[in-house]
Amino acid sequence: GLISIDNEADLTVWMRENAIMPRDPWRMNQGRGVPPMLTAAASLLDLYEMLARELQTAKRAAGDYAYVKRKDAVDDWDNPGSAPELLPENSGKDAATVATETGGGATTGARNYESLEAFTGGYTDYGQPEDEVVLFDPKRPNVHMPEFIEAVLCQAGAAFGLARAYACLRADTSYTAFRGDMIMSWQGAFYPMQKWLERCFADWVAVKALNWGMRHGKIKTLPAGWERSLSWRWPRMPEVDAQAYQNAVAQAIKNGTSDWSQEIGPDWRAHFDTLAEQIAYAREKGIPLSNLETKAGAVHPGPETQEKETGK
C-alpha cells in the first residue's frame, strides 16, 4: 500500500495480531471485499441529480415573467431619454398630445413599468410589435416523480437485501404484506450481516478481551477450548403483533419445536432465577400477577401453600 501513500509518516502501523481488516468476500480467497453500495451507488446518484433538477426547474417556473409589446417600442422604459423620437421637440407634437398618446407621459409610463418590474422580480422584456415571445413549458415538477423515486429506491434497497418497507421507510400496505417485507429484509440483510459481524469482528474482539481479562485476573480462567464455545445474542426481528408472537412462542414450547435457550438465550437459567425471585416477592406482598393466575382467574397459591393444603 505504500505506493499509494506519499508520506510514510501519515501511516499508523499495527502488529498483525492487534489489527484486522473486516471484509465481505463473495468467494474463497477473495482478498478485497465488494461493498453492496457499489451496486446501488449509481442509481442513488442519478436519483439525486434528477430530483435536484426537478426542484430547480420548479423554482424557475415559479418566477413571474412579463413581456411588454407596444406600438411605439422602447428599449428601456426606465430611461425615457432612450426614446428621443417621443419627445415633443422631436416628434412635432406638443407636450399634451405626447402625454395623451403615451398614456400620461414618459414619466408616468416609467413609473408604471417600474411597478410591473417589481411585481415580476425584474423579469420584464420590451419588444417590437411584430416580436413574439415563445416560452418553453417544462411541465415540472413531474407528477410521476414520486412513483419513479420509489421504484429506484426499491431497486437500490434490493442490493442490500432490503424490501420495500425498509428501503422507502413506508408501511402503507396490509399487515401481511408489511410483515412479509420485514421477514424478507431480516432474512436477506440483517441476519446475514449479524453473522458476518460475528465471524469477522465480534469473535476476534471477544477472544482478545477475554484473554486480557484472564491475564489480569479480571475473570476466572476459562476451560480449554472456550474460544470455540462463544455464543452471541443479537437483536431479533421486532414483531408487529406482540400477542400473536407470544402465543406462537407458547405453542412452540408446548410442541417441543423450540426451547427456552432459543427463545430467551444462553442465559435462560439466570433469567428463570431472577423471575422466580420476583414471583416469590410478589406472592409475599400479595400482588396478583397474570402469570400467577389459575385457569379460573384466581391467584395461584404457590408451591408451599399448595403442599400444605393437599399434602403433596
PDB file of C-alpha atoms in Angstrom:
ATOM      1  CA  GLY A   1       0.000   0.000   0.000  1.00  0.00           C
ATOM      2  CA  LEU A   2       2.991   2.322   0.276  1.00  0.00           C
ATOM      3  CA  ILE A   3       2.938   3.046  -3.445  1.00  0.00           C
ATOM      4  CA  SER A   4      -0.343   4.952  -2.989  1.00  0.00           C
ATOM      5  CA  ILE A   5       0.765   6.935   0.091  1.00  0.00           C
ATOM      6  CA  ASP A   6       3.055   9.915  -0.340  1.00  0.00           C
ATOM      7  CA  ASN A   7       4.307  10.249   3.217  1.00  0.00           C
ATOM      8  CA  GLU A   8       5.008   7.242   5.433  1.00  0.00           C
ATOM      9  CA  ALA A   9       4.577   9.492   8.479  1.00  0.00           C
ATOM     10  CA  ASP A  10       0.850   9.504   7.732  1.00  0.00           C
ATOM     11  CA  LEU A  11       0.702   5.754   8.454  1.00  0.00           C
ATOM     12  CA  THR A  12      -0.203   4.089  11.724  1.00  0.00           C
ATOM     13  CA  VAL A  13       1.415   0.651  11.876  1.00  0.00           C
ATOM     14  CA  TRP A  14      -0.213  -2.117  13.917  1.00  0.00           C
ATOM     15  CA  MET A  15       1.062  -5.586  14.700  1.00  0.00           C
ATOM     16  CA  ARG A  16      -0.683  -8.341  12.796  1.00  0.00           C
ATOM     17  CA  GLU A  17      -2.214  -9.822  15.942  1.00  0.00           C
ATOM     18  CA  ASN A  18      -3.643  -6.461  17.016  1.00  0.00           C
ATOM     19  CA  ALA A  19      -5.468  -5.427  13.876  1.00  0.00           C
ATOM     20  CA  ILE A  20      -7.849  -6.883  11.322  1.00  0.00           C
ATOM     21  CA  MET A  21      -9.458  -5.616   8.146  1.00  0.00           C
ATOM     22  CA  PRO A  22     -13.076  -6.824   8.014  1.00  0.00           C
ATOM     23  CA  ARG A  23     -14.351  -7.521   4.536  1.00  0.00           C
ATOM     24  CA  ASP A  24     -17.299  -9.244   2.919  1.00  0.00           C
ATOM     25  CA  PRO A  25     -15.945 -11.570   0.212  1.00  0.00           C
ATOM     26  CA  TRP A  26     -18.138 -13.464  -2.221  1.00  0.00           C
ATOM     27  CA  ARG A  27     -15.715 -16.309  -2.987  1.00  0.00           C
ATOM     28  CA  MET A  28     -12.900 -18.228  -1.343  1.00  0.00           C
ATOM     29  CA  ASN A  29      -9.515 -16.470  -1.123  1.00  0.00           C
ATOM     30  CA  GLN A  30     -11.017 -13.148  -2.207  1.00  0.00           C
ATOM     31  CA  GLY A  31      -8.599 -10.566  -0.839  1.00  0.00           C
ATOM     32  CA  ARG A  32     -10.737  -7.499  -1.349  1.00  0.00           C
ATOM     33  CA  GLY A  33     -14.377  -7.257  -0.319  1.00  0.00           C
ATOM     34  CA  VAL A  34     -17.172  -5.938  -2.517  1.00  0.00           C
ATOM     35  CA  PRO A  35     -19.371  -3.309  -0.816  1.00  0.00           C
ATOM     36  CA  PRO A  36     -23.099  -3.625  -1.511  1.00  0.00           C
ATOM     37  CA  MET A  37     -23.221   0.144  -2.032  1.00  0.00           C
ATOM     38  CA  LEU A  38     -21.241  -0.356  -5.237  1.00  0.00           C
ATOM     39  CA  THR A  39     -24.352  -1.786  -6.899  1.00  0.00           C
ATOM     40  CA  ALA A  40     -26.753   0.899  -5.722  1.00  0.00           C
ATOM     41  CA  ALA A  41     -24.463   3.962  -5.837  1.00  0.00           C
ATOM     42  CA  ALA A  42     -25.098   4.809  -9.500  1.00  0.00           C
ATOM     43  CA  SER A  43     -28.883   4.619  -9.106  1.00  0.00           C
ATOM     44  CA  LEU A  44     -28.856   6.745  -5.957  1.00  0.00           C
ATOM     45  CA  LEU A  45     -26.636   9.393  -7.564  1.00  0.00           C
ATOM     46  CA  ASP A  46     -28.863   9.512 -10.658  1.00  0.00           C
ATOM     47  CA  LEU A  47     -31.895   9.866  -8.418  1.00  0.00           C
ATOM     48  CA  TYR A  48     -30.240  12.707  -6.514  1.00  0.00           C
ATOM     49  CA  GLU A  49     -29.409  14.584  -9.732  1.00  0.00           C
ATOM     50  CA  MET A  50     -32.888  14.121 -11.208  1.00  0.00           C
ATOM     51  CA  LEU A  51     -34.590  15.284  -8.022  1.00  0.00           C
ATOM     52  CA  ALA A  52     -32.292  18.327  -7.852  1.00  0.00           C
ATOM     53  CA  ARG A  53     -33.123  19.233 -11.459  1.00  0.00           C
ATOM     54  CA  GLU A  54     -36.842  18.820 -10.820  1.00  0.00           C
ATOM     55  CA  LEU A  55     -36.632  21.219  -7.891  1.00  0.00           C
ATOM     56  CA  GLN A  56     -34.530  23.733  -9.831  1.00  0.00           C
ATOM     57  CA  THR A  57     -36.935  23.652 -12.770  1.00  0.00           C
ATOM     58  CA  ALA A  58     -39.920  24.063 -10.478  1.00  0.00           C
ATOM     59  CA  LYS A  59     -38.328  27.080  -8.779  1.00  0.00           C
ATOM     60  CA  ARG A  60     -37.530  28.662 -12.141  1.00  0.00           C
ATOM     61  CA  ALA A  61     -41.061  28.083 -13.394  1.00  0.00           C
ATOM     62  CA  ALA A  62     -42.429  29.685 -10.233  1.00  0.00           C
ATOM     63  CA  GLY A  63     -40.839  33.064 -11.140  1.00  0.00           C
ATOM     64  CA  ASP A  64     -43.156  35.658 -12.723  1.00  0.00           C
ATOM     65  CA  TYR A  65     -42.333  36.912 -16.177  1.00  0.00           C
ATOM     66  CA  ALA A  66     -43.759  39.788 -18.204  1.00  0.00           C
ATOM     67  CA  TYR A  67     -43.449  40.729 -21.872  1.00  0.00           C
ATOM     68  CA  VAL A  68     -44.465  44.222 -22.991  1.00  0.00           C
ATOM     69  CA  LYS A  69     -45.386  44.827 -26.640  1.00  0.00           C
ATOM     70  CA  ARG A  70     -46.239  48.427 -27.598  1.00  0.00           C
ATOM     71  CA  LYS A  71     -46.927  50.259 -30.800  1.00  0.00           C
ATOM     72  CA  ASP A  72     -44.013  52.615 -30.110  1.00  0.00           C
ATOM     73  CA  ALA A  73     -41.488  50.184 -28.704  1.00  0.00           C
ATOM     74  CA  VAL A  74     -38.820  51.433 -26.342  1.00  0.00           C
ATOM     75  CA  ASP A  75     -35.734  49.501 -25.322  1.00  0.00           C
ATOM     76  CA  ASP A  76     -35.706  50.712 -21.720  1.00  0.00           C
ATOM     77  CA  TRP A  77     -38.745  52.382 -20.191  1.00  0.00           C
ATOM     78  CA  ASP A  78     -36.788  53.106 -17.021  1.00  0.00           C
ATOM     79  CA  ASN A  79     -34.922  55.705 -19.105  1.00  0.00           C
ATOM     80  CA  PRO A  80     -37.350  57.706 -21.236  1.00  0.00           C
ATOM     81  CA  GLY A  81     -34.420  59.510 -22.802  1.00  0.00           C
ATOM     82  CA  SER A  82     -33.614  56.347 -24.737  1.00  0.00           C
ATOM     83  CA  ALA A  83     -36.652  57.171 -26.964  1.00  0.00           C
ATOM     84  CA  PRO A  84     -35.884  60.678 -28.256  1.00  0.00           C
ATOM     85  CA  GLU A  85     -38.435  60.325 -31.054  1.00  0.00           C
ATOM     86  CA  LEU A  86     -41.185  60.549 -28.430  1.00  0.00           C
ATOM     87  CA  LEU A  87     -40.011  63.876 -27.047  1.00  0.00           C
ATOM     88  CA  PRO A  88     -42.197  66.846 -28.132  1.00  0.00           C
ATOM     89  CA  GLU A  89     -39.316  68.704 -29.769  1.00  0.00           C
ATOM     90  CA  ASN A  90     -38.534  65.698 -31.984  1.00  0.00           C
ATOM     91  CA  SER A  91     -41.994  64.366 -32.770  1.00  0.00           C
ATOM     92  CA  GLY A  92     -43.528  67.639 -33.962  1.00  0.00           C
ATOM     93  CA  LYS A  93     -46.286  67.311 -31.367  1.00  0.00           C
ATOM     94  CA  ASP A  94     -46.973  69.383 -28.320  1.00  0.00           C
ATOM     95  CA  ALA A  95     -46.405  68.025 -24.806  1.00  0.00           C
ATOM     96  CA  ALA A  96     -50.127  67.458 -24.131  1.00  0.00           C
ATOM     97  CA  THR A  97     -50.527  65.323 -27.254  1.00  0.00           C
ATOM     98  CA  VAL A  98     -47.444  63.271 -26.422  1.00  0.00           C
ATOM     99  CA  ALA A  99     -48.697  62.757 -22.870  1.00  0.00           C
ATOM    100  CA  THR A 100     -52.074  61.563 -24.157  1.00  0.00           C
ATOM    101  CA  GLU A 101     -50.618  59.176 -26.742  1.00  0.00           C
ATOM    102  CA  THR A 102     -48.091  57.701 -24.302  1.00  0.00           C
ATOM    103  CA  GLY A 103     -50.609  57.078 -21.603  1.00  0.00           C
ATOM    104  CA  GLY A 104     -49.869  60.051 -19.385  1.00  0.00           C
ATOM    105  CA  GLY A 105     -46.347  60.916 -20.419  1.00  0.00           C
ATOM    106  CA  ALA A 106     -42.983  59.285 -20.260  1.00  0.00           C
ATOM    107  CA  THR A 107     -42.656  59.851 -16.522  1.00  0.00           C
ATOM    108  CA  THR A 108     -45.985  58.169 -15.773  1.00  0.00           C
ATOM    109  CA  GLY A 109     -45.142  55.312 -18.113  1.00  0.00           C
ATOM    110  CA  ALA A 110     -41.805  54.789 -16.423  1.00  0.00           C
ATOM    111  CA  ARG A 111     -43.457  54.547 -13.047  1.00  0.00           C
ATOM    112  CA  ASN A 112     -45.958  52.028 -14.366  1.00  0.00           C
ATOM    113  CA  TYR A 113     -43.224  49.816 -15.770  1.00  0.00           C
ATOM    114  CA  GLU A 114     -41.199  50.061 -12.572  1.00  0.00           C
ATOM    115  CA  SER A 115     -44.220  48.681 -10.721  1.00  0.00           C
ATOM    116  CA  LEU A 116     -44.538  45.894 -13.269  1.00  0.00           C
ATOM    117  CA  GLU A 117     -40.865  45.000 -12.957  1.00  0.00           C
ATOM    118  CA  ALA A 118     -41.128  45.000  -9.178  1.00  0.00           C
ATOM    119  CA  PHE A 119     -44.028  42.559  -9.398  1.00  0.00           C
ATOM    120  CA  THR A 120     -42.210  40.179 -11.738  1.00  0.00           C
ATOM    121  CA  GLY A 121     -38.908  40.408  -9.901  1.00  0.00           C
ATOM    122  CA  GLY A 122     -37.299  42.244 -12.815  1.00  0.00           C
ATOM    123  CA  TYR A 123     -38.106  39.562 -15.405  1.00  0.00           C
ATOM    124  CA  THR A 124     -39.560  42.020 -17.944  1.00  0.00           C
ATOM    125  CA  ASP A 125     -38.752  42.388 -21.658  1.00  0.00           C
ATOM    126  CA  TYR A 126     -39.779  45.138 -24.069  1.00  0.00           C
ATOM    127  CA  GLY A 127     -40.139  44.172 -27.697  1.00  0.00           C
ATOM    128  CA  GLN A 128     -41.292  45.359 -31.087  1.00  0.00           C
ATOM    129  CA  PRO A 129     -44.941  44.869 -32.122  1.00  0.00           C
ATOM    130  CA  GLU A 130     -44.004  42.110 -34.545  1.00  0.00           C
ATOM    131  CA  ASP A 131     -41.890  40.274 -31.965  1.00  0.00           C
ATOM    132  CA  GLU A 132     -43.206  37.048 -30.499  1.00  0.00           C
ATOM    133  CA  VAL A 133     -42.026  35.517 -27.247  1.00  0.00           C
ATOM    134  CA  VAL A 134     -42.150  31.715 -27.111  1.00  0.00           C
ATOM    135  CA  LEU A 135     -41.843  30.351 -23.578  1.00  0.00           C
ATOM    136  CA  PHE A 136     -40.785  26.756 -23.009  1.00  0.00           C
ATOM    137  CA  ASP A 137     -43.202  24.922 -20.736  1.00  0.00           C
ATOM    138  CA  PRO A 138     -41.087  22.470 -18.685  1.00  0.00           C
ATOM    139  CA  LYS A 139     -44.151  20.763 -17.160  1.00  0.00           C
ATOM    140  CA  ARG A 140     -42.331  20.458 -13.856  1.00  0.00           C
ATOM    141  CA  PRO A 141     -42.387  19.102 -11.288  1.00  0.00           C
ATOM    142  CA  ASN A 142     -43.269  15.808 -12.929  1.00  0.00           C
ATOM    143  CA  VAL A 143     -46.437  14.374 -11.408  1.00  0.00           C
ATOM    144  CA  HIS A 144     -44.991  10.845 -11.684  1.00  0.00           C
ATOM    145  CA  MET A 145     -41.758  11.717  -9.887  1.00  0.00           C
ATOM    146  CA  PRO A 146     -42.801  10.156  -6.525  1.00  0.00           C
ATOM    147  CA  GLU A 147     -43.531   6.806  -8.178  1.00  0.00           C
ATOM    148  CA  PHE A 148     -40.208   6.947 -10.026  1.00  0.00           C
ATOM    149  CA  ILE A 149     -38.287   7.769  -6.838  1.00  0.00           C
ATOM    150  CA  GLU A 150     -39.937   4.867  -5.025  1.00  0.00           C
ATOM    151  CA  ALA A 151     -39.117   2.437  -7.853  1.00  0.00           C
ATOM    152  CA  VAL A 152     -35.436   3.430  -7.877  1.00  0.00           C
ATOM    153  CA  LEU A 153     -35.204   3.288  -4.073  1.00  0.00           C
ATOM    154  CA  CYS A 154     -36.687  -0.211  -4.063  1.00  0.00           C
ATOM    155  CA  GLN A 155     -34.094  -1.345  -6.601  1.00  0.00           C
ATOM    156  CA  ALA A 156     -31.291   0.243  -4.583  1.00  0.00           C
ATOM    157  CA  GLY A 157     -32.577  -1.311  -1.366  1.00  0.00           C
ATOM    158  CA  ALA A 158     -32.704  -4.740  -3.002  1.00  0.00           C
ATOM    159  CA  ALA A 159     -28.920  -4.538  -3.457  1.00  0.00           C
ATOM    160  CA  PHE A 160     -28.653  -4.550   0.343  1.00  0.00           C
ATOM    161  CA  GLY A 161     -31.332  -7.225   0.761  1.00  0.00           C
ATOM    162  CA  LEU A 162     -33.881  -4.676   1.991  1.00  0.00           C
ATOM    163  CA  ALA A 163     -37.511  -4.972   0.939  1.00  0.00           C
ATOM    164  CA  ARG A 164     -39.773  -2.037   0.091  1.00  0.00           C
ATOM    165  CA  ALA A 165     -40.855  -1.196   3.649  1.00  0.00           C
ATOM    166  CA  TYR A 166     -37.234  -0.723   4.754  1.00  0.00           C
ATOM    167  CA  ALA A 167     -35.933   0.869   1.540  1.00  0.00           C
ATOM    168  CA  CYS A 168     -38.685   3.514   1.417  1.00  0.00           C
ATOM    169  CA  LEU A 169     -39.402   3.692   5.159  1.00  0.00           C
ATOM    170  CA  ARG A 170     -43.112   3.264   4.480  1.00  0.00           C
ATOM    171  CA  ALA A 171     -45.654   0.907   5.997  1.00  0.00           C
ATOM    172  CA  ASP A 172     -48.758   1.687   3.967  1.00  0.00           C
ATOM    173  CA  THR A 173     -49.615  -1.864   2.900  1.00  0.00           C
ATOM    174  CA  SER A 174     -51.562  -4.597   4.622  1.00  0.00           C
ATOM    175  CA  TYR A 175     -50.332  -6.333   7.763  1.00  0.00           C
ATOM    176  CA  THR A 176     -49.424  -9.470   5.816  1.00  0.00           C
ATOM    177  CA  ALA A 177     -47.506  -7.553   3.131  1.00  0.00           C
ATOM    178  CA  PHE A 178     -45.667  -5.423   5.680  1.00  0.00           C
ATOM    179  CA  ARG A 179     -44.649  -8.436   7.743  1.00  0.00           C
ATOM    180  CA  GLY A 180     -43.541 -10.161   4.537  1.00  0.00           C
ATOM    181  CA  ASP A 181     -41.285  -7.177   3.805  1.00  0.00           C
ATOM    182  CA  MET A 182     -39.833  -7.445   7.300  1.00  0.00           C
ATOM    183  CA  ILE A 183     -39.184 -11.181   7.031  1.00  0.00           C
ATOM    184  CA  MET A 184     -37.506 -10.825   3.624  1.00  0.00           C
ATOM    185  CA  SER A 185     -35.327  -7.966   4.891  1.00  0.00           C
ATOM    186  CA  TRP A 186     -34.232  -9.787   8.012  1.00  0.00           C
ATOM    187  CA  GLN A 187     -33.501 -12.980   6.071  1.00  0.00           C
ATOM    188  CA  GLY A 188     -31.726 -11.139   3.259  1.00  0.00           C
ATOM    189  CA  ALA A 189     -29.914  -8.386   5.167  1.00  0.00           C
ATOM    190  CA  PHE A 190     -29.983  -8.300   8.976  1.00  0.00           C
ATOM    191  CA  TYR A 191     -29.394 -11.959   9.869  1.00  0.00           C
ATOM    192  CA  PRO A 192     -26.543 -12.392   7.324  1.00  0.00           C
ATOM    193  CA  MET A 193     -24.925  -9.128   8.460  1.00  0.00           C
ATOM    194  CA  GLN A 194     -25.191 -10.210  12.100  1.00  0.00           C
ATOM    195  CA  LYS A 195     -23.433 -13.463  11.256  1.00  0.00           C
ATOM    196  CA  TRP A 196     -20.822 -11.576   9.219  1.00  0.00           C
ATOM    197  CA  LEU A 197     -20.206  -9.201  12.142  1.00  0.00           C
ATOM    198  CA  GLU A 198     -19.920 -12.176  14.488  1.00  0.00           C
ATOM    199  CA  ARG A 199     -17.415 -14.072  12.368  1.00  0.00           C
ATOM    200  CA  CYS A 200     -15.311 -11.183  11.066  1.00  0.00           C
ATOM    201  CA  PHE A 201     -15.171  -8.932  14.093  1.00  0.00           C
ATOM    202  CA  ALA A 202     -17.075  -9.890  17.257  1.00  0.00           C
ATOM    203  CA  ASP A 203     -15.415 -13.294  17.772  1.00  0.00           C
ATOM    204  CA  TRP A 204     -11.969 -11.767  17.303  1.00  0.00           C
ATOM    205  CA  VAL A 205     -12.684  -8.974  19.793  1.00  0.00           C
ATOM    206  CA  ALA A 206     -14.170 -11.420  22.328  1.00  0.00           C
ATOM    207  CA  VAL A 207     -11.101 -13.658  22.256  1.00  0.00           C
ATOM    208  CA  LYS A 208      -8.808 -10.649  22.693  1.00  0.00           C
ATOM    209  CA  ALA A 209     -10.906  -9.204  25.538  1.00  0.00           C
ATOM    210  CA  LEU A 210     -11.359 -12.479  27.467  1.00  0.00           C
ATOM    211  CA  ASN A 211      -7.673 -13.384  27.173  1.00  0.00           C
ATOM    212  CA  TRP A 212      -6.802  -9.952  28.540  1.00  0.00           C
ATOM    213  CA  GLY A 213      -9.264 -10.462  31.388  1.00  0.00           C
ATOM    214  CA  MET A 214      -7.726 -13.815  32.329  1.00  0.00           C
ATOM    215  CA  ARG A 215      -4.162 -12.459  32.161  1.00  0.00           C
ATOM    216  CA  HIS A 216      -5.018  -9.587  34.502  1.00  0.00           C
ATOM    217  CA  GLY A 217      -7.177 -11.607  36.872  1.00  0.00           C
ATOM    218  CA  LYS A 218     -10.381  -9.831  35.939  1.00  0.00           C
ATOM    219  CA  ILE A 219     -12.176 -13.107  35.229  1.00  0.00           C
ATOM    220  CA  LYS A 220     -11.558 -16.711  36.176  1.00  0.00           C
ATOM    221  CA  THR A 221      -9.573 -18.984  33.900  1.00  0.00           C
ATOM    222  CA  LEU A 222     -11.844 -20.496  31.275  1.00  0.00           C
ATOM    223  CA  PRO A 223     -11.678 -24.197  30.345  1.00  0.00           C
ATOM    224  CA  ALA A 224      -9.652 -25.330  27.365  1.00  0.00           C
ATOM    225  CA  GLY A 225     -11.326 -24.793  24.012  1.00  0.00           C
ATOM    226  CA  TRP A 226     -13.519 -21.930  25.223  1.00  0.00           C
ATOM    227  CA  GLU A 227     -12.717 -19.993  22.058  1.00  0.00           C
ATOM    228  CA  ARG A 228     -14.893 -22.461  20.105  1.00  0.00           C
ATOM    229  CA  SER A 229     -17.829 -22.069  22.512  1.00  0.00           C
ATOM    230  CA  LEU A 230     -18.555 -18.394  22.025  1.00  0.00           C
ATOM    231  CA  SER A 231     -22.229 -17.569  21.601  1.00  0.00           C
ATOM    232  CA  TRP A 232     -23.781 -14.252  20.663  1.00  0.00           C
ATOM    233  CA  ARG A 233     -27.281 -12.989  21.191  1.00  0.00           C
ATOM    234  CA  TRP A 234     -28.226 -10.486  18.513  1.00  0.00           C
ATOM    235  CA  PRO A 235     -31.395  -8.398  18.178  1.00  0.00           C
ATOM    236  CA  ARG A 236     -34.256 -10.283  16.586  1.00  0.00           C
ATOM    237  CA  MET A 237     -36.880  -9.086  14.162  1.00  0.00           C
ATOM    238  CA  PRO A 238     -39.457  -6.964  16.016  1.00  0.00           C
ATOM    239  CA  GLU A 239     -42.939  -8.389  15.962  1.00  0.00           C
ATOM    240  CA  VAL A 240     -45.798  -6.353  14.577  1.00  0.00           C
ATOM    241  CA  ASP A 241     -48.409  -8.294  16.577  1.00  0.00           C
ATOM    242  CA  ALA A 242     -46.865  -8.990  20.001  1.00  0.00           C
ATOM    243  CA  GLN A 243     -49.792 -11.085  21.204  1.00  0.00           C
ATOM    244  CA  ALA A 244     -49.699 -13.372  18.195  1.00  0.00           C
ATOM    245  CA  TYR A 245     -45.945 -13.776  18.676  1.00  0.00           C
ATOM    246  CA  GLN A 246     -46.286 -14.710  22.358  1.00  0.00           C
ATOM    247  CA  ASN A 247     -48.972 -17.253  21.512  1.00  0.00           C
ATOM    248  CA  ALA A 248     -46.677 -18.713  18.855  1.00  0.00           C
ATOM    249  CA  VAL A 249     -43.792 -18.970  21.339  1.00  0.00           C
ATOM    250  CA  ALA A 250     -46.006 -20.708  23.904  1.00  0.00           C
ATOM    251  CA  GLN A 251     -47.221 -23.179  21.286  1.00  0.00           C
ATOM    252  CA  ALA A 252     -43.674 -23.839  20.053  1.00  0.00           C
ATOM    253  CA  ILE A 253     -42.523 -24.583  23.617  1.00  0.00           C
ATOM    254  CA  LYS A 254     -45.524 -26.844  24.127  1.00  0.00           C
ATOM    255  CA  ASN A 255     -44.901 -28.699  20.861  1.00  0.00           C
ATOM    256  CA  GLY A 256     -41.209 -29.116  21.600  1.00  0.00           C
ATOM    257  CA  THR A 257     -40.158 -27.333  18.400  1.00  0.00           C
ATOM    258  CA  SER A 258     -38.345 -24.698  20.457  1.00  0.00           C
ATOM    259  CA  ASP A 259     -36.864 -24.360  23.934  1.00  0.00           C
ATOM    260  CA  TRP A 260     -36.059 -21.601  26.399  1.00  0.00           C
ATOM    261  CA  SER A 261     -32.450 -21.311  25.289  1.00  0.00           C
ATOM    262  CA  GLN A 262     -33.667 -20.387  21.813  1.00  0.00           C
ATOM    263  CA  GLU A 263     -36.374 -18.017  22.991  1.00  0.00           C
ATOM    264  CA  ILE A 264     -34.521 -16.374  25.900  1.00  0.00           C
ATOM    265  CA  GLY A 265     -30.867 -17.003  25.128  1.00  0.00           C
ATOM    266  CA  PRO A 266     -27.942 -18.895  26.647  1.00  0.00           C
ATOM    267  CA  ASP A 267     -28.544 -17.148  29.999  1.00  0.00           C
ATOM    268  CA  TRP A 268     -32.026 -18.676  30.373  1.00  0.00           C
ATOM    269  CA  ARG A 269     -31.150 -20.190  33.766  1.00  0.00           C
ATOM    270  CA  ALA A 270     -30.210 -16.804  35.187  1.00  0.00           C
ATOM    271  CA  HIS A 271     -33.401 -15.425  33.665  1.00  0.00           C
ATOM    272  CA  PHE A 272     -35.531 -18.052  35.431  1.00  0.00           C
ATOM    273  CA  ASP A 273     -33.690 -17.488  38.728  1.00  0.00           C
ATOM    274  CA  THR A 274     -34.487 -13.788  38.548  1.00  0.00           C
ATOM    275  CA  LEU A 275     -38.088 -14.496  37.537  1.00  0.00           C
ATOM    276  CA  ALA A 276     -38.558 -16.936  40.426  1.00  0.00           C
ATOM    277  CA  GLU A 277     -37.244 -14.344  42.869  1.00  0.00           C
ATOM    278  CA  GLN A 278     -39.685 -11.758  41.531  1.00  0.00           C
ATOM    279  CA  ILE A 279     -42.627 -14.175  41.671  1.00  0.00           C
ATOM    280  CA  ALA A 280     -41.816 -15.143  45.269  1.00  0.00           C
ATOM    281  CA  TYR A 281     -41.644 -11.494  46.254  1.00  0.00           C
ATOM    282  CA  ALA A 282     -44.966 -10.793  44.527  1.00  0.00           C
ATOM    283  CA  ARG A 283     -46.624 -13.671  46.437  1.00  0.00           C
ATOM    284  CA  GLU A 284     -45.151 -12.379  49.671  1.00  0.00           C
ATOM    285  CA  LYS A 285     -46.697  -8.967  49.055  1.00  0.00           C
ATOM    286  CA  GLY A 286     -49.979 -10.389  47.833  1.00  0.00           C
ATOM    287  CA  ILE A 287     -49.649  -8.809  44.409  1.00  0.00           C
ATOM    288  CA  PRO A 288     -51.814 -10.565  41.773  1.00  0.00           C
ATOM    289  CA  LEU A 289     -49.848 -11.165  38.591  1.00  0.00           C
ATOM    290  CA  SER A 290     -51.153 -12.696  35.407  1.00  0.00           C
ATOM    291  CA  ASN A 291     -48.503 -15.423  35.400  1.00  0.00           C
ATOM    292  CA  LEU A 292     -49.635 -16.432  38.917  1.00  0.00           C
ATOM    293  CA  GLU A 293     -53.269 -16.889  37.967  1.00  0.00           C
ATOM    294  CA  THR A 294     -55.014 -20.227  37.615  1.00  0.00           C
ATOM    295  CA  LYS A 295     -57.171 -21.048  34.625  1.00  0.00           C
ATOM    296  CA  ALA A 296     -60.193 -19.823  36.607  1.00  0.00           C
ATOM    297  CA  GLY A 297     -58.508 -16.459  37.140  1.00  0.00           C
ATOM    298  CA  ALA A 298     -57.711 -16.871  40.859  1.00  0.00           C
ATOM    299  CA  VAL A 299     -54.255 -16.142  42.239  1.00  0.00           C
ATOM    300  CA  HIS A 300     -52.136 -19.281  42.199  1.00  0.00           C
ATOM    301  CA  PRO A 301     -51.369 -20.311  45.794  1.00  0.00           C
ATOM    302  CA  GLY A 302     -47.730 -21.137  45.133  1.00  0.00           C
ATOM    303  CA  PRO A 303     -45.899 -24.432  45.742  1.00  0.00           C
ATOM    304  CA  GLU A 304     -45.591 -24.031  49.538  1.00  0.00           C
ATOM    305  CA  THR A 305     -49.256 -23.274  50.117  1.00  0.00           C
ATOM    306  CA  GLN A 306     -50.371 -25.968  47.705  1.00  0.00           C
ATOM    307  CA  GLU A 307     -48.246 -28.551  49.520  1.00  0.00           C
ATOM    308  CA  LYS A 308     -49.807 -27.642  52.885  1.00  0.00           C
ATOM    309  CA  GLU A 309     -53.369 -27.837  51.545  1.00  0.00           C
ATOM    310  CA  THR A 310     -53.039 -31.065  49.527  1.00  0.00           C
ATOM    311  CA  GLY A 311     -50.350 -32.872  51.484  1.00  0.00           C
ATOM    312  CA  LYS A 312     -48.427 -33.441  48.226  1.00  0.00           C
TER     313      LYS A 312
END
